[in-house]
Amino acid sequence: AVSWYEEFQRLYDTIPCVEVQALKEHNDQVLHLSFSHSGCLFASCSKDCTVKIWSNELDISLQHSSNMRPYNWSYTQFSQFNSDDSLLLVSGVFVGPHNSSSGEIAVISMENFTLLSRVRNKPYDVFGCWLNETNLISGNLHRIGRITSCSVLWLNNAFQGIESENVNVVKRLFKIQNLNASTIRTVMVADCSRYDSPDLLLDYEEQLAASSTCPVFDLGSDSEEEGAKARAAPEAAVQELPGGGAVPAERGLQQLSDGVAERRLGPAPSDAELETKVAELFVRNRTKPPEPNLLPTDSNSKTKYLIFTTGCLTYSPHQIGIKRILPHQMTTAGPVLGEERRSDEFFDSLDHVIDIHGHIIGMGLSPDHRYLYVNSRAWPRDCIISDPMQPPPIAEEIDLHVFDLKTMKEVKRALRAHRAYTPNEECFFIFLDVSRDFVASGAEDRHGYIWDRHYNICLAKLQHDNVVNSVAFSPVEQELLLTASDDTTIKVWRSPRAVRVRQARRPRPRKLLFSWLLNQKS
């Protein structure tokens, strides 16, 4: 801003805090909202098992509704438009037992609203996302033991009915081992080529100098010690030989067996501890090393980051994993099952891990993909996790962390104002969104919240009658915000300035009455 007066006007007059419309076409909880890139359409997902597409014109109106119950879905939970707005990805949850984790991704054409393809997705809270115009990412989960599993991320062609047998419709992207009941969830893609022209550059030197509560581990670092600390649980650190080399897996298993035998009279490790230690020893020599030089150096780089929640201590998501996707991996063409890796490399390693020390309940990227915003509920400061099936209690306050994906550092102290009350086992995702100047989030306290990205302050509370699950800014007009709630409504919020402008455009009733009288006289 040129002056503080103009800055005051921006903060007072351009915040989307005036309710202008309430959409009540859903008849159950509304879980997610997503805008098209043009801002002309948006989609909503709900527990009523429909995905609805809305037209964003002078007044928002319903354009189409797709019922997913015929495909054995329980409800729809997430949607995303592809980059040219021609296709809509819709993620849902299958009907099944209470503990079922299976879901499916459907692709809908925006030209005629026909269903083009369906892809299995497990666990369902991987959600899925677009990698480019025609390829989407889904997940699968394979159980190895009681608390050990393997997550496979797949690249799928949106058009599954390809006639040529030489063109793959699916390709394995990454295969990652999970320890201590953790799984990969909530995948999203960040485009590195947009970093060097950020919409807003957050520069908080005093905050960078302060000690961060969210350490970032570069798993591609030259330091062997750093990588070991990031990958290993506190009680399962990588064993080192006296000469400095790592213990081979076979010797490690023998040492573990001897150690258990020697402690027969003492406290024996639990089954979970044994399984985790064996899994770590197995994966040590069976994992493809991280990609070197993760941070992008070429401003025209076509590299993208795959970002997801994960963990290493317990089943609740408490870490953010980052894996670089190279240009040759962005198509289903080429080897189907990753023949380029050695035969003994079963798993891919993560390139970066961000430890949040709390339960992650939401993530969102800034419009320039430079900054990652993370909703989390913190664990107690000095908590120790002895049982992966019993994570620590989580705080009611929601912390909103901000990370710079170019430097892989936290650049802002956590924003606070919103709250959540559900315990670990019932914790659910609260979707947030980021515009050029603002960041917004839902909460369990029946409000949506808006913060200013420049000043780190809460600007507005947006009221609902129940939990606010999702928020969405228009990508072309940040003075328009949508909020979705368990009260079954979608509320439309505009800034005071936008409301005045729209009212000025509408014809005044007095003028219409005057023209009607003139016509009657003539």
Short mmCIF file of C-alpha atoms in Angstrom, two decimals:
data_model
loop_
_atom_site.label_atom_id
_atom_site.label_comp_id
_atom_site.label_asym_id
_atom_site.label_seq_id
_atom_site.Cartn_x
_atom_site.Cartn_y
_atom_site.Cartn_z
CA ALA A 1 0.00 0.00 0.00
CA VAL A 2 1.08 3.58 -0.67
CA SER A 3 -0.23 4.81 2.68
CA TRP A 4 -1.50 3.46 5.98
CA TYR A 5 -4.92 4.87 5.08
CA GLU A 6 -5.04 2.70 1.98
CA GLU A 7 -3.89 -0.25 4.03
CA PHE A 8 -6.68 0.39 6.53
CA GLN A 9 -9.15 0.54 3.63
CA ARG A 10 -7.86 -2.80 2.35
CA LEU A 11 -8.22 -4.47 5.73
CA TYR A 12 -11.61 -2.92 6.44
CA ASP A 13 -13.26 -2.92 3.04
CA THR A 14 -11.98 -5.94 1.08
CA ILE A 15 -12.41 -8.79 3.58
CA PRO A 16 -15.18 -11.19 2.46
CA CYS A 17 -17.16 -11.03 5.69
CA VAL A 18 -20.67 -10.03 4.54
CA GLU A 19 -23.07 -12.94 4.01
CA VAL A 20 -24.91 -12.43 0.70
CA GLN A 21 -26.39 -15.87 0.00
CA ALA A 22 -27.05 -19.23 1.68
CA LEU A 23 -27.25 -22.29 -0.57
CA LYS A 24 -29.44 -25.05 0.89
CA GLU A 25 -29.67 -27.63 -1.90
CA HIS A 26 -27.68 -30.26 0.07
CA ASN A 27 -29.64 -32.26 2.63
CA ASP A 28 -26.71 -33.47 4.76
CA GLN A 29 -23.34 -32.23 5.99
CA VAL A 30 -21.34 -30.34 3.33
CA LEU A 31 -17.71 -31.51 3.51
CA HIS A 32 -15.73 -29.77 0.77
CA LEU A 33 -15.72 -26.90 -1.73
CA SER A 34 -13.52 -26.30 -4.76
CA PHE A 35 -13.47 -23.56 -7.42
CA SER A 36 -12.59 -24.00 -11.07
CA HIS A 37 -9.45 -22.10 -12.11
CA SER A 38 -11.55 -19.62 -14.10
CA GLY A 39 -13.73 -18.92 -11.06
CA CYS A 40 -16.89 -19.48 -13.14
CA LEU A 41 -17.83 -22.77 -11.46
CA PHE A 42 -17.41 -24.46 -8.11
CA ALA A 43 -18.17 -27.94 -6.81
CA SER A 44 -19.45 -29.11 -3.43
CA CYS A 45 -19.28 -32.56 -1.80
CA SER A 46 -21.59 -33.80 0.92
CA LYS A 47 -22.64 -36.65 3.19
CA ASP A 48 -25.81 -36.80 1.02
CA CYS A 49 -23.55 -38.61 -1.52
CA THR A 50 -23.89 -36.00 -4.26
CA VAL A 51 -21.40 -33.72 -5.93
CA LYS A 52 -23.01 -30.51 -7.07
CA ILE A 53 -21.62 -28.08 -9.65
CA TRP A 54 -22.60 -24.45 -9.25
CA SER A 55 -22.47 -21.51 -11.62
CA ASN A 56 -20.84 -18.39 -10.16
CA GLU A 57 -22.66 -15.61 -11.96
CA LEU A 58 -24.44 -12.54 -10.57
CA ASP A 59 -26.29 -14.86 -8.23
CA ILE A 60 -24.89 -18.34 -7.62
CA SER A 61 -27.13 -21.09 -8.99
CA LEU A 62 -27.06 -24.89 -9.17
CA GLN A 63 -26.00 -26.17 -12.58
CA HIS A 64 -25.76 -29.95 -12.08
CA SER A 65 -25.95 -32.62 -9.37
CA SER A 66 -24.48 -36.14 -9.61
CA ASN A 67 -25.66 -38.83 -7.21
CA MET A 68 -22.90 -41.37 -6.48
CA ARG A 69 -24.99 -43.89 -4.52
CA PRO A 70 -25.47 -46.14 -7.58
CA TYR A 71 -21.70 -46.75 -7.47
CA ASN A 72 -21.88 -48.02 -3.88
CA TRP A 73 -20.52 -44.78 -2.41
CA SER A 74 -21.40 -43.78 1.13
CA TYR A 75 -20.61 -40.07 0.62
CA THR A 76 -18.52 -37.66 -1.46
CA GLN A 77 -15.67 -35.94 0.38
CA PHE A 78 -13.38 -33.99 -1.99
CA SER A 79 -13.25 -32.54 -5.51
CA GLN A 80 -10.73 -30.76 -7.71
CA PHE A 81 -10.87 -29.28 -11.23
CA ASN A 82 -8.02 -30.04 -13.63
CA SER A 83 -5.89 -27.17 -14.93
CA ASP A 84 -8.09 -26.35 -17.95
CA ASP A 85 -11.38 -26.91 -16.06
CA SER A 86 -12.51 -29.59 -18.52
CA LEU A 87 -12.56 -32.41 -15.94
CA LEU A 88 -13.61 -32.73 -12.30
CA LEU A 89 -12.00 -35.22 -9.90
CA VAL A 90 -14.41 -36.40 -7.20
CA SER A 91 -13.26 -38.52 -4.25
CA GLY A 92 -15.63 -40.59 -2.17
CA VAL A 93 -15.94 -43.29 0.48
CA PHE A 94 -17.33 -46.76 -0.17
CA VAL A 95 -20.26 -48.20 1.77
CA GLY A 96 -18.80 -50.76 4.18
CA PRO A 97 -18.16 -51.63 7.81
CA HIS A 98 -17.35 -48.86 10.27
CA ASN A 99 -13.61 -49.52 10.12
CA SER A 100 -13.48 -49.80 6.31
CA SER A 101 -10.93 -47.48 4.70
CA SER A 102 -11.69 -48.00 1.01
CA GLY A 103 -12.73 -45.27 -1.35
CA GLU A 104 -12.89 -44.39 -5.01
CA ILE A 105 -12.07 -41.49 -7.33
CA ALA A 106 -14.41 -40.58 -10.19
CA VAL A 107 -13.64 -38.29 -13.14
CA ILE A 108 -16.55 -36.24 -14.53
CA SER A 109 -16.52 -34.35 -17.84
CA MET A 110 -17.50 -30.70 -17.52
CA GLU A 111 -18.74 -30.66 -21.10
CA ASN A 112 -21.75 -32.92 -20.57
CA PHE A 113 -21.35 -34.08 -16.91
CA THR A 114 -20.78 -37.71 -17.91
CA LEU A 115 -18.75 -40.08 -15.76
CA LEU A 116 -15.52 -40.89 -17.64
CA SER A 117 -13.66 -43.23 -15.28
CA ARG A 118 -13.43 -44.60 -11.74
CA VAL A 119 -10.26 -45.48 -9.80
CA ARG A 120 -9.94 -47.33 -6.47
CA ASN A 121 -8.41 -45.27 -3.65
CA LYS A 122 -7.23 -46.68 -0.30
CA PRO A 123 -7.25 -45.32 2.31
CA TYR A 124 -10.05 -43.02 1.25
CA ASP A 125 -8.43 -39.99 2.92
CA VAL A 126 -5.61 -40.03 0.36
CA PHE A 127 -8.33 -37.97 -1.43
CA GLY A 128 -6.42 -37.91 -4.75
CA CYS A 129 -5.30 -34.97 -6.89
CA TRP A 130 -4.43 -33.93 -10.44
CA LEU A 131 -0.80 -34.10 -11.57
CA ASN A 132 -1.55 -32.50 -14.95
CA GLU A 133 -4.48 -32.04 -17.34
CA THR A 134 -5.16 -35.74 -17.91
CA ASN A 135 -3.37 -37.69 -15.15
CA LEU A 136 -4.42 -38.04 -11.53
CA ILE A 137 -2.81 -39.59 -8.44
CA SER A 138 -4.53 -42.22 -6.30
CA GLY A 139 -3.36 -44.46 -3.45
CA ASN A 140 -3.42 -48.06 -2.34
CA LEU A 141 -2.49 -49.68 0.95
CA HIS A 142 -1.00 -53.13 1.52
CA ARG A 143 -0.77 -54.56 5.04
CA ILE A 144 2.57 -56.20 5.86
CA GLY A 145 2.05 -56.72 9.59
CA ARG A 146 -0.25 -55.51 12.35
CA ILE A 147 1.28 -52.02 12.39
CA THR A 148 3.45 -52.15 9.27
CA SER A 149 2.16 -51.45 5.78
CA CYS A 150 3.14 -50.23 2.34
CA SER A 151 1.54 -47.28 0.54
CA VAL A 152 1.60 -47.30 -3.26
CA LEU A 153 0.83 -44.09 -5.14
CA TRP A 154 -0.49 -44.60 -8.66
CA LEU A 155 -0.60 -42.31 -11.68
CA ASN A 156 -3.85 -42.85 -13.58
CA ASN A 157 -5.02 -41.64 -16.96
CA ALA A 158 -8.37 -39.87 -16.64
CA PHE A 159 -9.51 -41.57 -19.85
CA GLN A 160 -9.39 -45.24 -18.91
CA GLY A 161 -10.98 -46.46 -22.15
CA ILE A 162 -7.85 -45.97 -24.28
CA GLU A 163 -8.05 -48.22 -27.34
CA SER A 164 -4.33 -48.65 -27.95
CA GLU A 165 -2.80 -51.53 -26.01
CA ASN A 166 0.56 -49.71 -26.14
CA VAL A 167 -0.64 -46.84 -23.96
CA ASN A 168 -0.77 -47.44 -20.19
CA VAL A 169 -3.80 -46.22 -18.27
CA VAL A 170 -2.04 -46.65 -14.91
CA LYS A 171 1.54 -46.57 -13.67
CA ARG A 172 3.10 -47.02 -10.26
CA LEU A 173 4.61 -43.73 -9.12
CA PHE A 174 6.03 -44.44 -5.64
CA LYS A 175 6.03 -47.29 -3.12
CA ILE A 176 6.71 -46.23 0.48
CA GLN A 177 6.88 -48.29 3.67
CA ASN A 178 4.82 -47.19 6.67
CA LEU A 179 5.82 -47.91 10.27
CA ASN A 180 3.87 -47.82 13.55
CA ALA A 181 0.40 -47.92 11.94
CA SER A 182 0.99 -44.74 9.91
CA THR A 183 -0.21 -44.36 6.32
CA ILE A 184 0.11 -41.83 3.52
CA ARG A 185 -2.91 -39.53 3.23
CA THR A 186 -4.00 -36.19 1.75
CA VAL A 187 -1.88 -35.99 -1.40
CA MET A 188 -1.38 -32.69 -3.24
CA VAL A 189 0.99 -31.41 -5.94
CA ALA A 190 3.07 -28.21 -5.81
CA ASP A 191 4.49 -26.74 -9.03
CA CYS A 192 8.09 -25.56 -8.47
CA SER A 193 8.18 -23.47 -11.65
CA ARG A 194 5.98 -20.82 -9.99
CA TYR A 195 8.27 -20.13 -7.01
CA ASP A 196 10.31 -17.29 -8.50
CA SER A 197 7.28 -15.05 -9.07
CA PRO A 198 5.43 -15.29 -5.76
CA ASP A 199 2.18 -13.42 -5.19
CA LEU A 200 3.38 -12.50 -1.72
CA LEU A 201 6.84 -12.92 -0.25
CA LEU A 202 6.75 -13.69 3.47
CA ASP A 203 9.99 -12.50 5.05
CA TYR A 204 10.13 -12.88 8.81
CA GLU A 205 13.81 -12.95 9.70
CA GLU A 206 13.24 -12.75 13.43
CA GLN A 207 10.91 -15.72 13.22
CA LEU A 208 13.37 -17.73 11.17
CA ALA A 209 16.01 -17.01 13.79
CA ALA A 210 13.73 -18.25 16.55
CA SER A 211 13.77 -21.92 17.40
CA SER A 212 11.15 -23.75 15.37
CA THR A 213 8.81 -26.29 16.91
CA CYS A 214 8.51 -28.02 13.55
CA PRO A 215 11.93 -29.38 12.53
CA VAL A 216 12.51 -30.04 8.85
CA PHE A 217 14.68 -32.98 7.85
CA ASP A 218 16.40 -33.05 4.47
CA LEU A 219 16.59 -36.76 3.73
CA GLY A 220 18.74 -36.10 0.70
CA SER A 221 21.37 -34.42 2.87
CA ASP A 222 25.01 -35.42 2.79
CA SER A 223 24.78 -35.89 6.54
CA GLU A 224 24.05 -39.55 7.26
CA GLU A 225 23.12 -38.65 10.82
CA GLU A 226 20.41 -36.20 9.78
CA GLY A 227 18.76 -38.75 7.52
CA ALA A 228 18.81 -41.40 10.22
CA LYS A 229 17.20 -39.10 12.76
CA ALA A 230 14.40 -38.24 10.36
CA ARG A 231 13.59 -41.79 9.37
CA ALA A 232 13.88 -43.56 12.69
CA ALA A 233 11.59 -43.57 15.70
CA PRO A 234 13.27 -42.50 18.96
CA GLU A 235 13.52 -46.08 20.24
CA ALA A 236 14.64 -47.51 16.92
CA ALA A 237 17.65 -45.49 15.86
CA VAL A 238 19.81 -46.86 13.04
CA GLN A 239 22.55 -49.07 14.44
CA GLU A 240 26.09 -48.04 13.50
CA LEU A 241 29.21 -50.18 13.19
CA PRO A 242 32.30 -49.06 15.11
CA GLY A 243 33.85 -48.03 11.81
CA GLY A 244 30.91 -45.76 11.05
CA GLY A 245 29.07 -47.99 8.55
CA ALA A 246 25.49 -49.14 8.96
CA VAL A 247 24.79 -52.70 10.12
CA PRO A 248 23.62 -54.89 7.21
CA ALA A 249 20.02 -56.07 7.52
CA GLU A 250 20.97 -59.73 7.99
CA ARG A 251 23.40 -58.93 10.82
CA GLY A 252 20.91 -56.55 12.34
CA LEU A 253 18.25 -59.26 12.47
CA GLN A 254 20.70 -61.64 14.11
CA GLN A 255 21.69 -58.99 16.67
CA LEU A 256 18.01 -58.30 17.39
CA SER A 257 17.34 -62.02 17.86
CA ASP A 258 20.34 -62.41 20.17
CA GLY A 259 19.30 -59.34 22.14
CA VAL A 260 15.79 -60.71 22.70
CA ALA A 261 17.22 -64.09 23.77
CA GLU A 262 19.68 -62.53 26.21
CA ARG A 263 16.90 -60.55 27.89
CA ARG A 264 14.67 -63.54 28.58
CA LEU A 265 14.72 -62.81 32.29
CA GLY A 266 14.25 -59.08 31.77
CA PRO A 267 11.39 -57.08 30.21
CA ALA A 268 10.75 -58.38 26.71
CA PRO A 269 9.88 -55.95 23.90
CA SER A 270 6.24 -55.87 22.86
CA ASP A 271 5.03 -57.39 19.60
CA ALA A 272 4.62 -53.90 18.15
CA GLU A 273 8.19 -52.92 19.07
CA LEU A 274 9.57 -56.12 17.56
CA GLU A 275 7.57 -55.63 14.36
CA THR A 276 8.78 -52.04 13.98
CA LYS A 277 12.43 -52.97 14.55
CA VAL A 278 12.29 -55.85 12.07
CA ALA A 279 10.55 -53.64 9.49
CA GLU A 280 13.22 -50.94 9.88
CA LEU A 281 16.01 -53.50 9.47
CA PHE A 282 14.32 -54.93 6.40
CA VAL A 283 13.72 -51.58 4.72
CA ARG A 284 17.26 -50.31 5.38
CA ASN A 285 18.83 -52.07 2.39
CA ARG A 286 15.65 -52.25 0.34
CA THR A 287 14.96 -48.56 -0.20
CA LYS A 288 15.91 -46.43 -3.16
CA PRO A 289 18.04 -43.48 -1.88
CA PRO A 290 16.54 -39.95 -1.82
CA GLU A 291 16.98 -37.71 -4.82
CA PRO A 292 19.99 -35.37 -4.31
CA ASN A 293 19.60 -31.60 -4.44
CA LEU A 294 15.90 -31.40 -3.69
CA LEU A 295 15.63 -27.61 -3.77
CA PRO A 296 14.94 -26.27 -7.30
CA THR A 297 17.75 -24.21 -8.84
CA ASP A 298 16.40 -23.65 -12.35
CA SER A 299 13.66 -21.02 -12.45
CA ASN A 300 12.15 -22.82 -15.47
CA SER A 301 12.23 -26.18 -13.73
CA LYS A 302 9.32 -28.46 -14.59
CA THR A 303 9.79 -30.37 -11.35
CA LYS A 304 6.81 -30.82 -9.08
CA TYR A 305 6.56 -31.87 -5.44
CA LEU A 306 4.17 -34.53 -4.22
CA ILE A 307 3.12 -33.48 -0.71
CA PHE A 308 1.23 -35.71 1.72
CA THR A 309 0.67 -36.39 5.41
CA THR A 310 2.41 -39.36 6.99
CA GLY A 311 4.06 -40.36 10.28
CA CYS A 312 6.61 -42.58 11.97
CA LEU A 313 5.42 -42.83 15.60
CA THR A 314 1.67 -43.45 15.54
CA TYR A 315 -1.33 -43.78 13.25
CA SER A 316 -2.38 -40.13 13.53
CA PRO A 317 -0.78 -38.03 10.73
CA HIS A 318 1.99 -35.94 12.35
CA GLN A 319 4.52 -35.47 9.54
CA ILE A 320 4.46 -33.98 6.07
CA GLY A 321 6.30 -36.02 3.45
CA ILE A 322 7.66 -34.42 0.29
CA LYS A 323 8.71 -36.39 -2.77
CA ARG A 324 10.02 -34.84 -5.97
CA ILE A 325 8.25 -35.85 -9.20
CA LEU A 326 10.62 -35.65 -12.15
CA PRO A 327 9.43 -34.76 -15.67
CA HIS A 328 9.72 -38.34 -16.99
CA GLN A 329 7.42 -39.54 -14.17
CA MET A 330 4.55 -37.25 -15.14
CA THR A 331 3.04 -39.57 -17.74
CA THR A 332 1.69 -43.11 -17.73
CA ALA A 333 3.99 -43.93 -20.66
CA GLY A 334 7.12 -45.99 -19.94
CA PRO A 335 7.72 -48.82 -17.44
CA VAL A 336 4.53 -49.81 -15.65
CA LEU A 337 6.04 -51.16 -12.44
CA GLY A 338 9.22 -49.14 -12.16
CA GLU A 339 11.68 -51.46 -13.92
CA GLU A 340 14.27 -48.68 -13.73
CA ARG A 341 14.98 -49.52 -10.06
CA ARG A 342 17.28 -52.34 -8.96
CA SER A 343 15.66 -55.67 -8.13
CA ASP A 344 16.48 -55.31 -4.42
CA GLU A 345 14.99 -51.79 -4.11
CA PHE A 346 11.44 -52.43 -3.00
CA PHE A 347 10.65 -48.99 -1.57
CA ASP A 348 11.11 -45.30 -2.40
CA SER A 349 12.46 -42.97 0.26
CA LEU A 350 11.08 -39.53 1.04
CA ASP A 351 13.12 -36.52 -0.04
CA HIS A 352 11.95 -34.31 2.82
CA VAL A 353 10.01 -34.73 6.07
CA ILE A 354 8.47 -31.94 8.15
CA ASP A 355 7.63 -32.97 11.71
CA ILE A 356 4.62 -31.11 13.09
CA HIS A 357 4.52 -32.67 16.61
CA GLY A 358 0.75 -32.84 16.50
CA HIS A 359 -2.24 -34.21 14.59
CA ILE A 360 -2.44 -32.66 11.09
CA ILE A 361 -6.04 -31.84 10.16
CA GLY A 362 -5.66 -29.64 7.08
CA MET A 363 -3.26 -28.47 4.36
CA GLY A 364 -3.40 -25.86 1.61
CA LEU A 365 -1.07 -24.20 -0.89
CA SER A 366 -0.78 -20.49 -1.61
CA PRO A 367 -1.84 -19.51 -5.16
CA ASP A 368 1.82 -19.34 -6.28
CA HIS A 369 2.54 -22.77 -4.69
CA ARG A 370 5.42 -21.20 -2.74
CA TYR A 371 3.94 -21.61 0.75
CA LEU A 372 2.30 -24.56 2.45
CA TYR A 373 -0.25 -23.81 5.18
CA VAL A 374 -0.93 -26.59 7.71
CA ASN A 375 -3.70 -26.93 10.28
CA SER A 376 -2.61 -29.04 13.26
CA ARG A 377 -3.60 -29.82 16.84
CA ALA A 378 -0.48 -29.97 19.00
CA TRP A 379 0.65 -32.80 21.25
CA PRO A 380 1.91 -32.07 24.80
CA ARG A 381 5.46 -30.68 24.63
CA ASP A 382 7.40 -33.58 26.19
CA CYS A 383 5.08 -36.47 25.37
CA ILE A 384 6.48 -39.97 24.76
CA ILE A 385 4.66 -42.40 22.47
CA SER A 386 5.10 -45.96 23.71
CA ASP A 387 2.14 -47.50 21.86
CA PRO A 388 1.52 -46.47 18.23
CA MET A 389 -2.17 -47.28 18.66
CA GLN A 390 -2.48 -44.74 21.51
CA PRO A 391 -1.33 -41.32 20.24
CA PRO A 392 -0.97 -38.44 22.72
CA PRO A 393 -3.96 -36.24 23.54
CA ILE A 394 -4.36 -33.30 21.18
CA ALA A 395 -4.97 -29.63 21.96
CA GLU A 396 -8.30 -27.93 21.32
CA GLU A 397 -6.52 -24.95 19.77
CA ILE A 398 -5.73 -25.35 16.07
CA ASP A 399 -2.28 -24.07 15.01
CA LEU A 400 -1.89 -22.82 11.45
CA HIS A 401 1.78 -23.26 10.40
CA VAL A 402 3.35 -21.75 7.27
CA PHE A 403 6.28 -23.36 5.41
CA ASP A 404 8.31 -21.95 2.51
CA LEU A 405 8.65 -24.79 -0.02
CA LYS A 406 11.57 -23.07 -1.73
CA THR A 407 13.75 -23.06 1.39
CA MET A 408 11.92 -25.86 3.26
CA LYS A 409 11.73 -23.70 6.41
CA GLU A 410 8.92 -22.53 8.61
CA VAL A 411 8.47 -18.79 7.98
CA LYS A 412 5.69 -17.86 10.35
CA ARG A 413 4.79 -18.57 13.90
CA ALA A 414 1.55 -20.51 14.06
CA LEU A 415 -1.67 -18.52 13.59
CA ARG A 416 -4.32 -19.16 16.22
CA ALA A 417 -7.98 -18.39 16.78
CA HIS A 418 -9.92 -21.46 15.62
CA ARG A 419 -10.66 -24.51 17.74
CA ALA A 420 -11.56 -28.20 17.47
CA TYR A 421 -12.88 -30.60 20.08
CA THR A 422 -12.97 -34.16 18.71
CA PRO A 423 -10.43 -36.68 20.11
CA ASN A 424 -7.76 -38.46 18.03
CA GLU A 425 -9.87 -41.38 16.90
CA GLU A 426 -12.69 -39.10 15.70
CA CYS A 427 -10.51 -36.29 14.32
CA PHE A 428 -11.47 -35.17 10.80
CA PHE A 429 -10.04 -32.94 8.09
CA ILE A 430 -10.79 -29.22 8.15
CA PHE A 431 -10.00 -27.75 4.73
CA LEU A 432 -8.33 -24.36 4.48
CA ASP A 433 -7.66 -22.06 1.51
CA VAL A 434 -5.20 -19.30 0.69
CA SER A 435 -5.61 -16.23 -1.55
CA ARG A 436 -3.11 -13.50 -2.41
CA ASP A 437 -3.64 -11.56 0.83
CA PHE A 438 -5.75 -13.81 3.05
CA VAL A 439 -5.88 -17.31 4.48
CA ALA A 440 -9.15 -18.86 5.65
CA SER A 441 -10.05 -22.03 7.54
CA GLY A 442 -13.01 -23.79 9.01
CA ALA A 443 -13.26 -24.91 12.64
CA GLU A 444 -15.36 -27.00 14.99
CA ASP A 445 -16.53 -23.95 16.95
CA ARG A 446 -19.21 -23.12 14.32
CA HIS A 447 -17.16 -20.40 12.62
CA GLY A 448 -14.96 -19.88 9.63
CA TYR A 449 -11.91 -17.65 10.13
CA ILE A 450 -9.96 -15.24 7.93
CA TRP A 451 -6.39 -14.08 8.64
CA ASP A 452 -4.25 -11.50 6.90
CA ARG A 453 -1.10 -13.04 5.39
CA HIS A 454 0.92 -9.82 5.81
CA TYR A 455 0.26 -9.05 9.48
CA ASN A 456 -0.45 -12.46 10.96
CA ILE A 457 -3.76 -11.31 12.47
CA CYS A 458 -7.29 -12.71 12.52
CA LEU A 459 -9.60 -10.39 10.56
CA ALA A 460 -13.05 -12.00 10.65
CA LYS A 461 -15.21 -14.80 12.09
CA LEU A 462 -17.92 -16.18 9.81
CA GLN A 463 -20.82 -17.77 11.67
CA HIS A 464 -22.59 -21.06 10.94
CA ASP A 465 -24.90 -23.25 13.03
CA ASN A 466 -22.49 -26.19 13.13
CA VAL A 467 -18.92 -27.28 12.31
CA VAL A 468 -17.37 -25.46 9.33
CA ASN A 469 -15.62 -28.14 7.24
CA SER A 470 -14.29 -26.25 4.25
CA VAL A 471 -13.64 -22.78 2.86
CA ALA A 472 -12.77 -21.66 -0.67
CA PHE A 473 -11.70 -18.31 -2.13
CA SER A 474 -12.53 -17.51 -5.74
CA PRO A 475 -9.19 -17.78 -7.58
CA VAL A 476 -9.94 -14.64 -9.59
CA GLU A 477 -11.65 -12.57 -6.87
CA GLN A 478 -10.38 -12.94 -3.31
CA GLU A 479 -13.26 -10.78 -2.07
CA LEU A 480 -15.55 -13.78 -2.64
CA LEU A 481 -15.37 -16.66 -0.13
CA LEU A 482 -17.48 -19.80 0.32
CA THR A 483 -17.90 -21.75 3.55
CA ALA A 484 -19.41 -25.24 3.94
CA SER A 485 -20.82 -26.63 7.16
CA ASP A 486 -22.39 -29.58 8.94
CA ASP A 487 -25.51 -27.40 9.10
CA THR A 488 -26.03 -28.52 5.42
CA THR A 489 -25.57 -25.01 4.01
CA ILE A 490 -22.99 -23.30 1.82
CA LYS A 491 -22.68 -19.62 2.66
CA VAL A 492 -21.46 -17.01 0.20
CA TRP A 493 -19.46 -14.12 1.64
CA ARG A 494 -18.39 -10.92 -0.11
CA SER A 495 -16.45 -7.87 0.99
CA PRO A 496 -18.26 -4.63 1.90
CA ARG A 497 -16.73 -3.04 -1.21
CA ALA A 498 -17.92 -5.85 -3.49
CA VAL A 499 -21.43 -5.65 -1.99
CA ARG A 500 -21.62 -1.91 -2.77
CA VAL A 501 -20.40 -2.45 -6.32
CA ARG A 502 -22.91 -5.22 -6.98
CA GLN A 503 -25.78 -3.20 -5.52
CA ALA A 504 -24.88 -0.27 -7.76
CA ARG A 505 -25.09 -2.54 -10.82
CA ARG A 506 -28.59 -3.79 -10.01
CA PRO A 507 -31.52 -1.79 -11.45
CA ARG A 508 -33.34 0.19 -8.79
CA PRO A 509 -37.04 -0.71 -8.24
CA ARG A 510 -38.04 2.99 -8.30
CA LYS A 511 -36.70 3.39 -11.84
CA LEU A 512 -38.53 0.25 -12.98
CA LEU A 513 -41.80 1.52 -11.50
CA PHE A 514 -41.32 4.92 -13.19
CA SER A 515 -40.73 3.35 -16.59
CA TRP A 516 -43.80 1.12 -16.15
CA LEU A 517 -45.98 4.18 -15.40
CA LEU A 518 -44.68 5.94 -18.50
CA ASN A 519 -45.57 2.91 -20.63
CA GLN A 520 -49.07 2.85 -19.16
CA LYS A 521 -49.63 6.52 -20.01
CA SER A 522 -48.43 6.09 -23.56
#
